[in-house]
Short mmCIF file of C-alpha atoms in Angstrom, two decimals:
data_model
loop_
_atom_site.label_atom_id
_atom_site.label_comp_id
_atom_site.label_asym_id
_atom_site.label_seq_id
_atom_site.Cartn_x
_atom_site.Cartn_y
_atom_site.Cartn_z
CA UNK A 613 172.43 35.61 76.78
CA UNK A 614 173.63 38.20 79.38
CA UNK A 615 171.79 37.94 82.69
CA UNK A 616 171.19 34.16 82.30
CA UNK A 617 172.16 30.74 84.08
CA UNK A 618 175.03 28.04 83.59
CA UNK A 619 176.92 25.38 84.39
CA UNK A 620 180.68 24.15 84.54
CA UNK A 621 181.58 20.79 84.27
CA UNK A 622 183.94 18.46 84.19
CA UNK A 623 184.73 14.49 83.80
CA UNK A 624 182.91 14.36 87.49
CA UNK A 625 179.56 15.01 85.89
CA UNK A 626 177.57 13.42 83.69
CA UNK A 627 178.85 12.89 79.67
CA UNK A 628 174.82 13.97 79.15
CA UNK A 629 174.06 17.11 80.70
CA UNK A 630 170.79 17.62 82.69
CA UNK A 631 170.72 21.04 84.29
CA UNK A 632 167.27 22.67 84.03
CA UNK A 633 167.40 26.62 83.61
CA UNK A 634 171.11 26.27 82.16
CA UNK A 635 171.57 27.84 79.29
CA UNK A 636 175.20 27.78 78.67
CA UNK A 637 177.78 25.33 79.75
CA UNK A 638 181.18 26.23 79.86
CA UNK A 639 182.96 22.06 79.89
CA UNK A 640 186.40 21.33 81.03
CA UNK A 641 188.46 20.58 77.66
CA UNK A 642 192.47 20.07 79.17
CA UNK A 643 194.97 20.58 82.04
CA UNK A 644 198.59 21.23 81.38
CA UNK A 645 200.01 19.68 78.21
CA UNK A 646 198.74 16.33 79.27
CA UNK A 647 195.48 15.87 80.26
CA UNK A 648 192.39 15.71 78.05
CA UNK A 649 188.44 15.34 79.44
CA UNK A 650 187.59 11.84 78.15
CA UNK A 651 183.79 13.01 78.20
CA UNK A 652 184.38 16.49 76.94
CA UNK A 653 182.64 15.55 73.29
CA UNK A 654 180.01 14.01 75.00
CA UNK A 655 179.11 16.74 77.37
CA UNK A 656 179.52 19.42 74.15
CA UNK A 657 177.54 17.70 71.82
CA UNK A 658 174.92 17.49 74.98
CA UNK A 659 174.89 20.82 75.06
CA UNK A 660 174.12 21.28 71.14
CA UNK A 661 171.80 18.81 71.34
CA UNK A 662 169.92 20.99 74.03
CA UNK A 663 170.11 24.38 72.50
CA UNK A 664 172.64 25.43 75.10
CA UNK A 665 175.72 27.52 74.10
CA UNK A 666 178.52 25.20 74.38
CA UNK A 667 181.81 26.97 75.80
CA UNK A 668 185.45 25.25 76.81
CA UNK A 669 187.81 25.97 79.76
CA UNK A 670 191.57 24.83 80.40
CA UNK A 671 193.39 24.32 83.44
CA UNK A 672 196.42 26.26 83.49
CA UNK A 673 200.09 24.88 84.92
CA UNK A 674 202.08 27.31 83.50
CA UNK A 675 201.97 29.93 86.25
CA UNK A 676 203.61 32.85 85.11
CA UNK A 677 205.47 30.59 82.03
CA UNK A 678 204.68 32.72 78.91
CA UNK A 679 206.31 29.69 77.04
CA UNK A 680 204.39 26.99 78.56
CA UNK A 681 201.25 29.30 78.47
CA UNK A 682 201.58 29.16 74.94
CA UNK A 683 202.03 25.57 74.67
CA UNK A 684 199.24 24.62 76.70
CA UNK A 685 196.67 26.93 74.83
CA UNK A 686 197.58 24.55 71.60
CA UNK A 687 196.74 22.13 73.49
CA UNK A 688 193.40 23.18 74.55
CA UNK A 689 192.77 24.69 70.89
CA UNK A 690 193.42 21.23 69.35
CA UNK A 691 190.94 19.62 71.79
CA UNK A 692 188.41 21.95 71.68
CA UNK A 693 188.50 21.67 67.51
CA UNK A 694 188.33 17.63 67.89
CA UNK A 695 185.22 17.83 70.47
CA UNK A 696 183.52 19.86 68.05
CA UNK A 697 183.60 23.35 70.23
CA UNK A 698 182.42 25.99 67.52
CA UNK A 699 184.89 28.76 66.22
CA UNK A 700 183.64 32.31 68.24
CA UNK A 701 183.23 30.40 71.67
CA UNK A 702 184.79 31.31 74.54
CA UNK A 703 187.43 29.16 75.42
CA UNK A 704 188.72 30.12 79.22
CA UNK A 705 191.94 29.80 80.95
CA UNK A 706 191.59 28.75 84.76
CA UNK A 707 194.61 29.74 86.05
CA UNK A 708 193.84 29.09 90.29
CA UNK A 709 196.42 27.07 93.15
CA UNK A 710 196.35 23.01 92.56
CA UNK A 711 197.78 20.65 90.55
CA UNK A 712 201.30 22.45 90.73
CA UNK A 713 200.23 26.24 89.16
CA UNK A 714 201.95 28.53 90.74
CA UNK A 715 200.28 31.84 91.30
CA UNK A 716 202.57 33.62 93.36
CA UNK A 717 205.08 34.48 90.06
CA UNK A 718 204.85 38.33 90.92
CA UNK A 719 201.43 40.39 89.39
CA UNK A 720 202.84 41.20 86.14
CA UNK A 721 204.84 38.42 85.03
CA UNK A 722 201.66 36.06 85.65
CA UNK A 723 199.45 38.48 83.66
CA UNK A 724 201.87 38.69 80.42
CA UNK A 725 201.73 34.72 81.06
CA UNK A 726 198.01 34.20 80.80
CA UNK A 727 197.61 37.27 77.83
CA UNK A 728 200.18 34.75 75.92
CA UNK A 729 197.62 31.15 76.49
CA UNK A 730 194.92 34.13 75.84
CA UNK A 731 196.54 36.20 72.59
CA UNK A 732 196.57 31.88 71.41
CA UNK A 733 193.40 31.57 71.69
CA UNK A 734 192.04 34.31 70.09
CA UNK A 735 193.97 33.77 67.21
CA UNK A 736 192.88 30.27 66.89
CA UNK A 737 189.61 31.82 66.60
CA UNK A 738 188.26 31.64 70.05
CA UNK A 739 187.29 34.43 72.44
CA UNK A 740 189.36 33.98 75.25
CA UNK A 741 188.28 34.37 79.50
CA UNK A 742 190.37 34.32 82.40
CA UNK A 743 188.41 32.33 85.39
CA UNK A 744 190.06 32.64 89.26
CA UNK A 745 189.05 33.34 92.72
CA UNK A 746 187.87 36.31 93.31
CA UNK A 747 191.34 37.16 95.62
CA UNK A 748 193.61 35.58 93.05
CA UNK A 749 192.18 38.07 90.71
CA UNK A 750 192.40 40.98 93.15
CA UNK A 751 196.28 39.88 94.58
CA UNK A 752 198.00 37.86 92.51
CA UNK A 753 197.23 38.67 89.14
CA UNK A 754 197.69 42.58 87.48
CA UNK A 755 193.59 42.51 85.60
CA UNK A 756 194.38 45.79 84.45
CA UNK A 757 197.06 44.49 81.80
CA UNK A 758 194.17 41.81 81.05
CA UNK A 759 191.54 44.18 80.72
CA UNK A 760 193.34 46.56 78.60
CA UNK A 761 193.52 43.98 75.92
CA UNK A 762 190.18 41.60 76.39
CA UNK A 763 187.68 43.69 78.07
CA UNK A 764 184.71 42.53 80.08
CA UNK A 765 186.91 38.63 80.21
CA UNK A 766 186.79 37.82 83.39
CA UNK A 767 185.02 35.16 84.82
CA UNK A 768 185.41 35.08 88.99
CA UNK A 769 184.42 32.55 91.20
CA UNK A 770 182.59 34.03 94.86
CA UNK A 771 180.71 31.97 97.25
CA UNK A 772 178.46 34.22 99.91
CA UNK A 773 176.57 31.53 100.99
CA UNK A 774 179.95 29.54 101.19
CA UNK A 775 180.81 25.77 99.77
CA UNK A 776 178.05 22.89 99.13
CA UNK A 777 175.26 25.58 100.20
CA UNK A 778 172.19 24.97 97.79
CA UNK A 779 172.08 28.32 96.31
CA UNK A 780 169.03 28.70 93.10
CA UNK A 781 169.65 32.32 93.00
CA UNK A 782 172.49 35.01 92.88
CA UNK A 783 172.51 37.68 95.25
CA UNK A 784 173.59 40.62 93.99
CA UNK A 785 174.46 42.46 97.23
CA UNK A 786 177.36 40.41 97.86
CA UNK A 787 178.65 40.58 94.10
CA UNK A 788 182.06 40.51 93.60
CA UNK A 789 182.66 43.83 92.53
CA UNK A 790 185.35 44.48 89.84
CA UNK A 791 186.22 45.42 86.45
CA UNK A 792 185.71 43.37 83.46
CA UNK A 793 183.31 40.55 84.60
CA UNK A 794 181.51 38.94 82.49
CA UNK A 795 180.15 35.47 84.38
CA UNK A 796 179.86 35.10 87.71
CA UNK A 797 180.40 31.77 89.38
CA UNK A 798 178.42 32.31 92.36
CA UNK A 799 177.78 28.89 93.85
CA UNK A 800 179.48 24.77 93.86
CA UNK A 801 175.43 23.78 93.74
CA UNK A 802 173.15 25.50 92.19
CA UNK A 803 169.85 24.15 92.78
CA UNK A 804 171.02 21.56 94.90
CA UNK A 805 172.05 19.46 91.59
CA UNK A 806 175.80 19.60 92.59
CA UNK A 807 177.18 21.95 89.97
CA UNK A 808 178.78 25.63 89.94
CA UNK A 809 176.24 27.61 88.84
CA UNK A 810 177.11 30.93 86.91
CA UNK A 811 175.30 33.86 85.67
CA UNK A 812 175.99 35.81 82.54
CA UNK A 813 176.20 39.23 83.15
CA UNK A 814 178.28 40.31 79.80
CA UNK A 815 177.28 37.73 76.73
CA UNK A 816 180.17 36.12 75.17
CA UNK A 817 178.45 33.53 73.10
CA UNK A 818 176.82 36.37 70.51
CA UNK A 819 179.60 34.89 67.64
CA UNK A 820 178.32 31.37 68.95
CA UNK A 821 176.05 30.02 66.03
CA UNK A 822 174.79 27.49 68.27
CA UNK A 823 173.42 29.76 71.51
CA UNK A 824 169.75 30.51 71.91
CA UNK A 825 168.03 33.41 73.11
CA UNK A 826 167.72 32.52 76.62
CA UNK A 827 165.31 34.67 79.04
CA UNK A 828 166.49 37.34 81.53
CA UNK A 829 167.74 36.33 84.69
CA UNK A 830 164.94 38.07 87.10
CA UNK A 831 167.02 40.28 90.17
CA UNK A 832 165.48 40.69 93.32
CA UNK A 833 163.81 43.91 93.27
CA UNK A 834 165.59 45.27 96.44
CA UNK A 835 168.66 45.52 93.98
CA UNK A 836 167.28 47.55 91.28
CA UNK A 837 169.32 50.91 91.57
CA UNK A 838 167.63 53.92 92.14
CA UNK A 839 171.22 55.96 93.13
CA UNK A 840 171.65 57.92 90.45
CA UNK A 841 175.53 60.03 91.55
CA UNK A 842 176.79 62.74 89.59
CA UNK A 843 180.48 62.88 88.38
CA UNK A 844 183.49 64.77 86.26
CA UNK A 845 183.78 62.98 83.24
CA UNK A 846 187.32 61.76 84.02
CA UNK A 847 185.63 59.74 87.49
CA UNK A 848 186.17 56.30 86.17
CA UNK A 849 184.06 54.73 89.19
CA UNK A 850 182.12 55.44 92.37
CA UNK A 851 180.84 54.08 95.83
CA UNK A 852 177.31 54.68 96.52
CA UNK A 853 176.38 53.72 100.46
CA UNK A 854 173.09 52.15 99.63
CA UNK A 855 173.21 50.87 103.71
CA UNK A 856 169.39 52.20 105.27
CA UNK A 857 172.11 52.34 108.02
CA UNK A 858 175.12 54.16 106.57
CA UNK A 859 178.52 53.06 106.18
CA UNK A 860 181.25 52.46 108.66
CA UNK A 861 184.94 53.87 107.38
CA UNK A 862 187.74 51.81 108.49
CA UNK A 863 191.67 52.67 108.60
CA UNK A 864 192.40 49.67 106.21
CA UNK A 865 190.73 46.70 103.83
CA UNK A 866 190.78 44.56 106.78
CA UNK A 867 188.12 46.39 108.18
CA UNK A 868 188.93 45.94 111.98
CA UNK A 869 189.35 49.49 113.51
CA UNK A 870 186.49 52.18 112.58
CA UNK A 871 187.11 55.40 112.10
CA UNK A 872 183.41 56.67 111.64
CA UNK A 873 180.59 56.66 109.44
CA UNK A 874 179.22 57.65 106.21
CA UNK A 875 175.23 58.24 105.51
CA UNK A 876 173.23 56.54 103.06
CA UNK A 877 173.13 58.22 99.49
CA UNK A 878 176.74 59.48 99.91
CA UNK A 879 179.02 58.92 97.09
CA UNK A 880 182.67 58.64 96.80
CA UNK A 881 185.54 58.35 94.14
CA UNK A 882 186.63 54.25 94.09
CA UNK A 883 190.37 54.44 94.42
CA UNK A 884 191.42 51.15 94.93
CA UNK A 885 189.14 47.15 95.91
CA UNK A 886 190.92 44.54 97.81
CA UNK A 887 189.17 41.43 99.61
CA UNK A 888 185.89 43.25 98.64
CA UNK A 889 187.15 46.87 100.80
CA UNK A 890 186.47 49.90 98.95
CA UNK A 891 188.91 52.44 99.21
CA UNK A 892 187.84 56.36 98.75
CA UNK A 893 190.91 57.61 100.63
CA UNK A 894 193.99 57.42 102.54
CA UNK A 895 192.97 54.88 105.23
CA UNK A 896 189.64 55.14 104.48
CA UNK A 897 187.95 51.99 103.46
CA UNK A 898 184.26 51.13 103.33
CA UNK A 899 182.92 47.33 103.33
CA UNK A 900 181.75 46.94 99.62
CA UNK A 901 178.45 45.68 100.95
CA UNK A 902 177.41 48.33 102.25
CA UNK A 903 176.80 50.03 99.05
CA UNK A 904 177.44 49.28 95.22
CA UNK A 905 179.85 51.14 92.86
CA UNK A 906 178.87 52.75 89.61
CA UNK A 907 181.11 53.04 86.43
CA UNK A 908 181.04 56.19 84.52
CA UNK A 909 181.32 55.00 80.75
CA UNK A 910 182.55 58.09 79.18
CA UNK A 911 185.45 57.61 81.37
CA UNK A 912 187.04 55.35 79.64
CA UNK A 913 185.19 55.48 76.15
CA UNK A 914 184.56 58.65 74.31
CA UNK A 915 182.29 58.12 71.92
CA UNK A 916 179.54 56.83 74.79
CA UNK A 917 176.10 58.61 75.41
CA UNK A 918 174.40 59.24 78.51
CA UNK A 919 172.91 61.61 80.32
CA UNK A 920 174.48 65.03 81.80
CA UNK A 921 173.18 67.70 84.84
CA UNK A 922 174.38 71.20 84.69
CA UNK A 923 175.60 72.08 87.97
CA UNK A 924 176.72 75.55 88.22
CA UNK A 925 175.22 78.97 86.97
CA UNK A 926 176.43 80.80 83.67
CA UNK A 927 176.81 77.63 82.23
CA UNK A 928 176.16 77.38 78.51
CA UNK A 929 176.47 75.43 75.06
CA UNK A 930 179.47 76.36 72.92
CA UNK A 931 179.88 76.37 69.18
CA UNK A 932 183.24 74.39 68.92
CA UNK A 933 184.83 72.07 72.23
CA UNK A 934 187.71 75.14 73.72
CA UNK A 935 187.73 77.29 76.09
CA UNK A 936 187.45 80.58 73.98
CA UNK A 937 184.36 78.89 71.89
CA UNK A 938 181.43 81.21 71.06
CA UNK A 939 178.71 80.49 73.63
CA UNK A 940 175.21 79.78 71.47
CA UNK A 941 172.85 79.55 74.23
CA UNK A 942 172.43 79.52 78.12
CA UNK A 943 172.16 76.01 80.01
CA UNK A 944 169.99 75.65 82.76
CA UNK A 945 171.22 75.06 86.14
CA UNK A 946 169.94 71.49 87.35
CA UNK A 947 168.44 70.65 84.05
CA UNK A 948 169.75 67.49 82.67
CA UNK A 949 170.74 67.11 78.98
CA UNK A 950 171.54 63.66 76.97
CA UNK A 951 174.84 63.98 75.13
CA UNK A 952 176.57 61.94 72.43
CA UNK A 953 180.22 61.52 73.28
CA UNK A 954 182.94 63.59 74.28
CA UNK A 955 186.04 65.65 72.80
CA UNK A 956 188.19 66.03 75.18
CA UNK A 957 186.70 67.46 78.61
CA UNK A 958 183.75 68.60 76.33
CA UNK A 959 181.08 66.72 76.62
CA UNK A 960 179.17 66.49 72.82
CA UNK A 961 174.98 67.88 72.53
CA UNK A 962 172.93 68.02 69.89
CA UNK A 963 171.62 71.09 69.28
CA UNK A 964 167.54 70.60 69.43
CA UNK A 965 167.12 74.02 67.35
CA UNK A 966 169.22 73.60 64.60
CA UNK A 967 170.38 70.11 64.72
CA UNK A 968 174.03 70.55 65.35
CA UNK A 969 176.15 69.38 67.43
CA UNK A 970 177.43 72.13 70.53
CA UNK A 971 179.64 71.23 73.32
CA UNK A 972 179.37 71.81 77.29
CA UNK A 973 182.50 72.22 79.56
CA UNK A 974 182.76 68.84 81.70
CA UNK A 975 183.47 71.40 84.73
CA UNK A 976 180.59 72.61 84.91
CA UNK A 977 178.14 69.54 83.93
CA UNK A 978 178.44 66.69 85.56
CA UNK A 979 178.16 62.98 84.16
CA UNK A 980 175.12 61.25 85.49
CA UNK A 981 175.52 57.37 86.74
#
């Protein structure tokens, strides 16, 4: 399912859902403690009827109410079991401004609020999502705490083409770039037809017996990456300026006063995103169209593969991942190597002599992106 097409709905659309290309549909179930979707079964049995992965989403009041969080998620549990919404769906909490949620509650306090509807959820069975604005996520809610628990759960609404523009297609250059997204709601009327679209870009229907194997969502081929950085293994992300042009720098995320320019191809440690401003310094701050940023797996998983390129002389394999380790045989500067995890700063290779496993220094040999 990752890389396709869906809708959101609600009681303003149809009970029977006609949405050619969708392939999920993700229906409003509740709001607060009192407020049900009369035409939620409808719309979810539509959606079995059609092959398309049914999923659920709740309105959130409780702001940064742990308490009421927890309340309302039994609410939306015991609506999404009467409409029929199959155990392993994702079942999201919209937590945005309107009808009284308050999302200025302080960071912290409003994520340990939506974990609680969330931790419900998942218990019940469900795999729970966070959906918001694209700057509520970014200012007003710490993702991190999210993240840490339900990885890749976000789903984050961004407009480029702003509201009630027909929009069939995503573009990618103006993606809202942040941790942990999984769907994208990209546009308020996709195709013209009057509906958010979305597009999957981590699947969360795989323990949803009733999803289909959907095809690939096609990218334009301007945005297939052919930036390829090189980083320490403990570089969680990057900025590559991808800009024919270059990149201006600016002194802050408002990106009003320049302070020069950056070439294309150059790459740069991510330090910080707000409002869609990369930050690779102290008042440094690129525009994050201008380029796209790169995760480095290992960073943050280390048992990942990938690809490494020695990058200094005298570098070589080692029998066991220390410092003092017998060296077994002489790298080659430039060369690039796949590995299979890390230990430590060692980064884990398969010895293609004698089948064993030898270890490389991640000072010397960089992680390619």
């Amino acid at each position: 399912m990752a890389r396709t097409y869906g809708v959101d709905v609600s009681v303003y659309q149809d009970a029977r859902l006609n949405y050619p290309g969708a392939q999920f549909a993700i229906v409003k179930l509740t709001e607060g403690t009192g407020y049900q979707n009369p035409v939620a079964y409808d719309q979810i049995t539509s959606a079995k009827k059609q092959g398309i992965a049914p999923m659920g989403y709740h309105f959130a009041t409780f702001g940064a109410n742990s308490l009421a969080a927890v309340s309302e998620a039994n609410c939306a549990i015991a609506k999404a079991k009467s409409v029929g919404l199959p155990k392993g769906s994702a079942l999201a909490c919209d937590w945005e401004t309107g009808d009284g949620n308050k999302v200025d509650g302080g960071v912290n306090v409003s994520a340990s609020a939506v974990l609680a509807f969330m931790d419900t959820v998942a218990k019940a069975g469900y795999k729970p999502l966070l959906y918001s604005g694209a700057s509520l996520l970014r200012n007003n809610i710490n993702t991190k705490l999210i993240l840490a628990k339900y990885p890749n759960s976000l789903w984050v609404a961004a407009y480029p083409s702003g509201n009630g523009t027909k929009v069939d297609i995503p573009n990618f250059n103006y993606f809202p770039s942040m941790d942990g997204v999984a769907i994208w709601q990209f546009t308020d009327n996709w195709k013209g037809m009057h509906v958010d679209g979305n597009v999957m870009l981590i699947d969360v229907t795989k323990s949803n017996p009733s999803a289909k194997v959907a095809e690939q969502v096609k990218l334009p081929e301007k945005m297939e990456v052919t930036v390829h950085p090189v980083v320490k293994w403990d570089v969680p992300r990057v900025f590559v300026v991808t800009n024919k042009a270059g990149a201006t720098l600016y002194d802050d995320y408002d990106l009003k006063k320049s302070i020069g320019s950056r070439p294309q191809n150059s790459s740069f440690i991510v330090l910080d995103e707000k409002n869609g401003a990369i930050k690779v310094g102290k008042n440094q701050w690129f525009d994050g169209r201008a380029g796209i940023t790169k995760s480095n797996p290992i960073a943050y998983d280390d048992y990942k593969s990938g690809t490494l390129k020695v990058m200094l002389d005298n570098t070589h394999a080692l029998d066991a991942p220390k410092a003092d380790a017998g060296k077994v045989y002489k790298l080659v500067k430039g060369a690039k190597y796949k590995f299979e995890g890390r230990k430590g700063r060692f980064l884990a290779l398969k010895d293609k002599y004698k089948d064993k496993t030898v270890y490389v220094t991640g000072n010397r040999a960089f992680i390619v992106l």
